[in-house]
Short mmCIF file of C-alpha atoms in Angstrom, two decimals:
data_model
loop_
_atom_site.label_atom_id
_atom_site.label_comp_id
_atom_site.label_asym_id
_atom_site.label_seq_id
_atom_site.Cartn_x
_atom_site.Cartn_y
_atom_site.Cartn_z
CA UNK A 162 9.76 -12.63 28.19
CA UNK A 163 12.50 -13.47 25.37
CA UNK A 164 13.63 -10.94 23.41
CA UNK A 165 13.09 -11.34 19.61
CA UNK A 166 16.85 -12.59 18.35
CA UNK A 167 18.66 -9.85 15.84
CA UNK A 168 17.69 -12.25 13.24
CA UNK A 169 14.04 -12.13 13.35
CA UNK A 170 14.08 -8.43 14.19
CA UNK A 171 16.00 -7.74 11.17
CA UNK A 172 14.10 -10.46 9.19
CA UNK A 173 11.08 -7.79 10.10
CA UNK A 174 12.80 -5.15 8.94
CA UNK A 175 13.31 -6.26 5.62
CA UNK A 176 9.12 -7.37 5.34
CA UNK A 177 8.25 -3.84 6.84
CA UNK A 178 10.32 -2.20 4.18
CA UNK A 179 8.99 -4.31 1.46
CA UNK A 180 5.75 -2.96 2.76
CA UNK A 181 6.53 0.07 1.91
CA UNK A 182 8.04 -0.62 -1.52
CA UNK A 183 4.60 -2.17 -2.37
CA UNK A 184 3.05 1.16 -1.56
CA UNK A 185 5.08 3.25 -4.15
CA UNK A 186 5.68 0.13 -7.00
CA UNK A 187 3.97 -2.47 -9.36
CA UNK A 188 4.22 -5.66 -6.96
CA UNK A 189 5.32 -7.45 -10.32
CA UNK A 190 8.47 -5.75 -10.90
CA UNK A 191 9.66 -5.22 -7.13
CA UNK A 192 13.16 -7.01 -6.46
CA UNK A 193 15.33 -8.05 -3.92
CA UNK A 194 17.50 -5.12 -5.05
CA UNK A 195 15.16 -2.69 -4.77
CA UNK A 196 14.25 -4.06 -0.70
CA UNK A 197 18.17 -4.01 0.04
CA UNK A 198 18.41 -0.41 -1.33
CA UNK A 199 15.34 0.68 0.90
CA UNK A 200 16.97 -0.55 3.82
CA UNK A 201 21.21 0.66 2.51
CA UNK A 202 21.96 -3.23 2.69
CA UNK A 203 23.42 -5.28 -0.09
CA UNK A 204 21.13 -7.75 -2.16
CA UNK A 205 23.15 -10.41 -0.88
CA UNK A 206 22.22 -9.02 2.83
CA UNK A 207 18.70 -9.79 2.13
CA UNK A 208 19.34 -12.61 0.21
CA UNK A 209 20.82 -14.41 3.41
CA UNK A 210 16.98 -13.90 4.94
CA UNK A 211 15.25 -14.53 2.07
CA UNK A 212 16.65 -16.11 -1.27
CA UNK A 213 14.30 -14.37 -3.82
CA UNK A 214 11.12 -12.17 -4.02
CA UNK A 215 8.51 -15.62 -4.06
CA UNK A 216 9.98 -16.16 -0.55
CA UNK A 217 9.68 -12.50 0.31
CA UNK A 218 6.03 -12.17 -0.61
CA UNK A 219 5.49 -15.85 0.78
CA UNK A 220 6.83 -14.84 4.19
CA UNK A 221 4.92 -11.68 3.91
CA UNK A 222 1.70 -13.39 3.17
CA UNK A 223 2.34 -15.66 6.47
CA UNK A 224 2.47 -12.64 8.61
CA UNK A 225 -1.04 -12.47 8.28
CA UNK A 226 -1.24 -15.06 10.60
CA UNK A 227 -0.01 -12.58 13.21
CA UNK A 228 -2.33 -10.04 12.80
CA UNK A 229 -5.35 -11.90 11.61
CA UNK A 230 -5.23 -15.01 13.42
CA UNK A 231 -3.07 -14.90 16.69
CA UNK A 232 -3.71 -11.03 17.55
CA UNK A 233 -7.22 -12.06 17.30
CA UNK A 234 -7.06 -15.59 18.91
CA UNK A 235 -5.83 -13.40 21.98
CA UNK A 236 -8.89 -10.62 21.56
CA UNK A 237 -11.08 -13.29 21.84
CA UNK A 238 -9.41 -15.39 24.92
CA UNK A 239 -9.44 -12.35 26.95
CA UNK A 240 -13.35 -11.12 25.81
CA UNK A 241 -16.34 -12.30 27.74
CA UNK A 242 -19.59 -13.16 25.68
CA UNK A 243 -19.77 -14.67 22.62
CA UNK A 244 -21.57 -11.69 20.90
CA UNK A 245 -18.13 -9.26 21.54
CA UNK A 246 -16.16 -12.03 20.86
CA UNK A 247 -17.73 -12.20 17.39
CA UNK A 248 -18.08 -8.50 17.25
CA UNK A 249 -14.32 -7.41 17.55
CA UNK A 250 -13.39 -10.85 15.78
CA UNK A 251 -15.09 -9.16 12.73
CA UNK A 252 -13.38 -5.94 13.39
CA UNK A 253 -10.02 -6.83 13.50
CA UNK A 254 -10.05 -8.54 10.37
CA UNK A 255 -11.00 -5.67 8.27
CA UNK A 256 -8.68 -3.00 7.30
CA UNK A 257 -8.17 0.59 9.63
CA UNK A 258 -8.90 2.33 6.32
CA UNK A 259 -7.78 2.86 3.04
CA UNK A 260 -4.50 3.90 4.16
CA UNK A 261 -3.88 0.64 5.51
CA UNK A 262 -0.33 -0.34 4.04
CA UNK A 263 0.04 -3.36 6.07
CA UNK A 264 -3.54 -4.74 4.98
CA UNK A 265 -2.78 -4.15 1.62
CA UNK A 266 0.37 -5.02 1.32
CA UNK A 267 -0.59 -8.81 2.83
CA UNK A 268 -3.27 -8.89 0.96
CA UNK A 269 -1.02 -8.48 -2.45
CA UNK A 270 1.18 -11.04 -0.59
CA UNK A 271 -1.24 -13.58 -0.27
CA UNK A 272 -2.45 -13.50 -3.58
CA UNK A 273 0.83 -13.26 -5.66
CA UNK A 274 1.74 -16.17 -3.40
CA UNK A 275 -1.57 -18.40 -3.39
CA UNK A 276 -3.02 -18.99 -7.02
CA UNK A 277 -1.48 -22.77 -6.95
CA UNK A 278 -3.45 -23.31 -3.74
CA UNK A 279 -2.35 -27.06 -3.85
CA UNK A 280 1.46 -26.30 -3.97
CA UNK A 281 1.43 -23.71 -1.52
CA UNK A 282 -0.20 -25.78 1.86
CA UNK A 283 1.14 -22.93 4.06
CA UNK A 284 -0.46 -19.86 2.43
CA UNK A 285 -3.91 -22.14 2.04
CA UNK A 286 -3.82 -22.52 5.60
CA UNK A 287 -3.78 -18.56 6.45
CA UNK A 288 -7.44 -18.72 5.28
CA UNK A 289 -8.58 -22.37 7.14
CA UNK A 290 -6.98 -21.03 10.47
CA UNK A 291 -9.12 -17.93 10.28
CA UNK A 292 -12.40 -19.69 9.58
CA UNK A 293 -11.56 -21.84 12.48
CA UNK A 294 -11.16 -19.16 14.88
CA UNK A 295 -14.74 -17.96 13.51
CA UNK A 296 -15.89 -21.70 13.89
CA UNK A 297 -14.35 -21.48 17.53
CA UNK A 298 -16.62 -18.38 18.37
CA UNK A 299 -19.51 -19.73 16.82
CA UNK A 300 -19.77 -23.15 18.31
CA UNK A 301 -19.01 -21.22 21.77
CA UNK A 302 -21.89 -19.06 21.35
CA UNK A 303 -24.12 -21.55 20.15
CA UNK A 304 -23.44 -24.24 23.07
CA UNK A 305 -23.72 -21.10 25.88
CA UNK A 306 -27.63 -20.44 24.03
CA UNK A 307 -25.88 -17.16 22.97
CA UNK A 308 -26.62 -17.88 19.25
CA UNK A 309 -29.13 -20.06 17.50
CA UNK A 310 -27.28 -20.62 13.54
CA UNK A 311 -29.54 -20.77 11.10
CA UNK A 312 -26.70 -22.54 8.76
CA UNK A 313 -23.88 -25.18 9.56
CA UNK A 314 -21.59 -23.34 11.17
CA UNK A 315 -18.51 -23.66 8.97
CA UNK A 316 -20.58 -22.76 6.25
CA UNK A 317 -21.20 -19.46 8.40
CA UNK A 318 -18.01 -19.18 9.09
CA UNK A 319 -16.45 -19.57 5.25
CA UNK A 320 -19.07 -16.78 4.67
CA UNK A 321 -17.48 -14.71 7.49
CA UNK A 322 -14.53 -14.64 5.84
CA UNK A 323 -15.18 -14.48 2.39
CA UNK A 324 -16.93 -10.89 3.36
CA UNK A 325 -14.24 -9.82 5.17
CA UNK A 326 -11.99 -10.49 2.79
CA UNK A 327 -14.11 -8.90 -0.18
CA UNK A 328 -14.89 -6.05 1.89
CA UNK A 329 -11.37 -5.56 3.28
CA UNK A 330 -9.74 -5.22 -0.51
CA UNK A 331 -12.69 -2.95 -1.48
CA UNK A 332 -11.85 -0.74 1.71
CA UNK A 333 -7.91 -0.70 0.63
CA UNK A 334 -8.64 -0.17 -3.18
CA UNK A 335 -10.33 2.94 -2.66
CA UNK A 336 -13.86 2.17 -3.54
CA UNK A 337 -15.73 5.36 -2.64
CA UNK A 338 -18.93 3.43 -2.13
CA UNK A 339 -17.72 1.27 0.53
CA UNK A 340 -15.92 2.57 3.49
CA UNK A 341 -15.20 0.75 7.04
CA UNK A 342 -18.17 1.66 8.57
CA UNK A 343 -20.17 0.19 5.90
CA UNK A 344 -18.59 -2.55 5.75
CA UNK A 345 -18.58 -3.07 9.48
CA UNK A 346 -22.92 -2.91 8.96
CA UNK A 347 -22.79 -5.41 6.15
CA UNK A 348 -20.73 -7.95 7.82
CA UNK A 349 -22.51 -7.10 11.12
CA UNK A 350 -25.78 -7.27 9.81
CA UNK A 351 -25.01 -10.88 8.02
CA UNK A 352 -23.68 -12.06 11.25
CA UNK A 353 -26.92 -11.38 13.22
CA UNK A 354 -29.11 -12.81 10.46
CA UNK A 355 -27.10 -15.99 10.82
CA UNK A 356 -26.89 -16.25 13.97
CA UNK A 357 -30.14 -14.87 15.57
CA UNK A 358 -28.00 -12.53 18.47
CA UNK A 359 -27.85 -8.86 18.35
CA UNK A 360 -24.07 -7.92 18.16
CA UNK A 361 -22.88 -5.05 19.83
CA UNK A 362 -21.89 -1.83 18.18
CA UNK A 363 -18.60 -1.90 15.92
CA UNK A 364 -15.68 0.76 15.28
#
């Protein structure tokens, strides 16, 4: 297997420390400077990666595609059964728990990136290639007899994700009524009314 070149890996760096600058300040006034200090580089250091903060957060909001799309393209490819496949699908979109930096910090990403949906086709398509991977498991589980969907299945799908989204930021914002596990029953319960399958137990 390749090695990741010293550009990417530093190129990682520089979004895991913004990570953590999002953590401890208002996302509206964070600046280059302040990521270059975090790391002891010079602005113009970071610069070279990424030429102002919109890239920075735009980048950062793409790396959700790592975590919420491939890491969970490869669950599923390597999970028998449409009902786990769904199951841990659901799972690994949601947050670990409120202490979730990463989560949050993407989450921030994508949204101070992706209010001019139609100017910004690559953060739009963070959210189509997740519904697509639930449209994938669905249409699986419904041609093996697994499930019987009650809706169209994109429209189950959009659903899918609009929960776990929801769900996810109420998780990271602290919301003492809603915690993973609940929101691991809410989601899992919707899923099974939609699809007519029993899904196996979440964590």
């Amino acid at each position: 297997m390749a090695r990741p070149s010293r550009q990417e890996e530093r190129r990682s760096e520089i979004l895991d420390a913004a990570i953590g600058l999002i953590e401890r300040h208002d996302l509206a006034s964070l600046r280059i400077t302040d990521v270059a200090a975090e790391l002891g580089l010079t602005a113009n250091a970071v610069r070279y990666y990424f030429k102002d903060m919109d890239q920075l957060l735009a980048d950062l909001a793409l790396r959700s595609d790592v975590r919420f799309y491939d890491e969970r393209l490869a669950v599923v490819e390597r999970t028998d059964g449409a009902c786990a496949q769904l199951a841990l699908t659901i799972a690994a979109g949601l947050p670990t728990g409120p202490e979730d930096a990463e989560w949050r910090a993407i989450w921030r990403a994508v949204l101070a990136a992706g209010f001019e949906l139609d100017q910004r086709r690559d953060v739009q398509g963070i959210y189509h290639r997740q519904v697509e991977l639930y449209v994938r498991v669905l249409t699986t589980g419904a041609e093996a007899g697994e499930f019987r969907l009650g809706s169209p299945v994109r429209d189950i799908a959009m659903t899918l994700m609009a929960l776990e989204d929801y769900l996810g930021y109420r998780i990271v914002a602290r919301d003492p009524a809603l915690d993973r596990a609940t929101a691991l029953r809410l989601l899992s319960e919707y899923a099974e009314l939609a699809t007519g399958a029993h899904l196996p137990p979440m964590a």
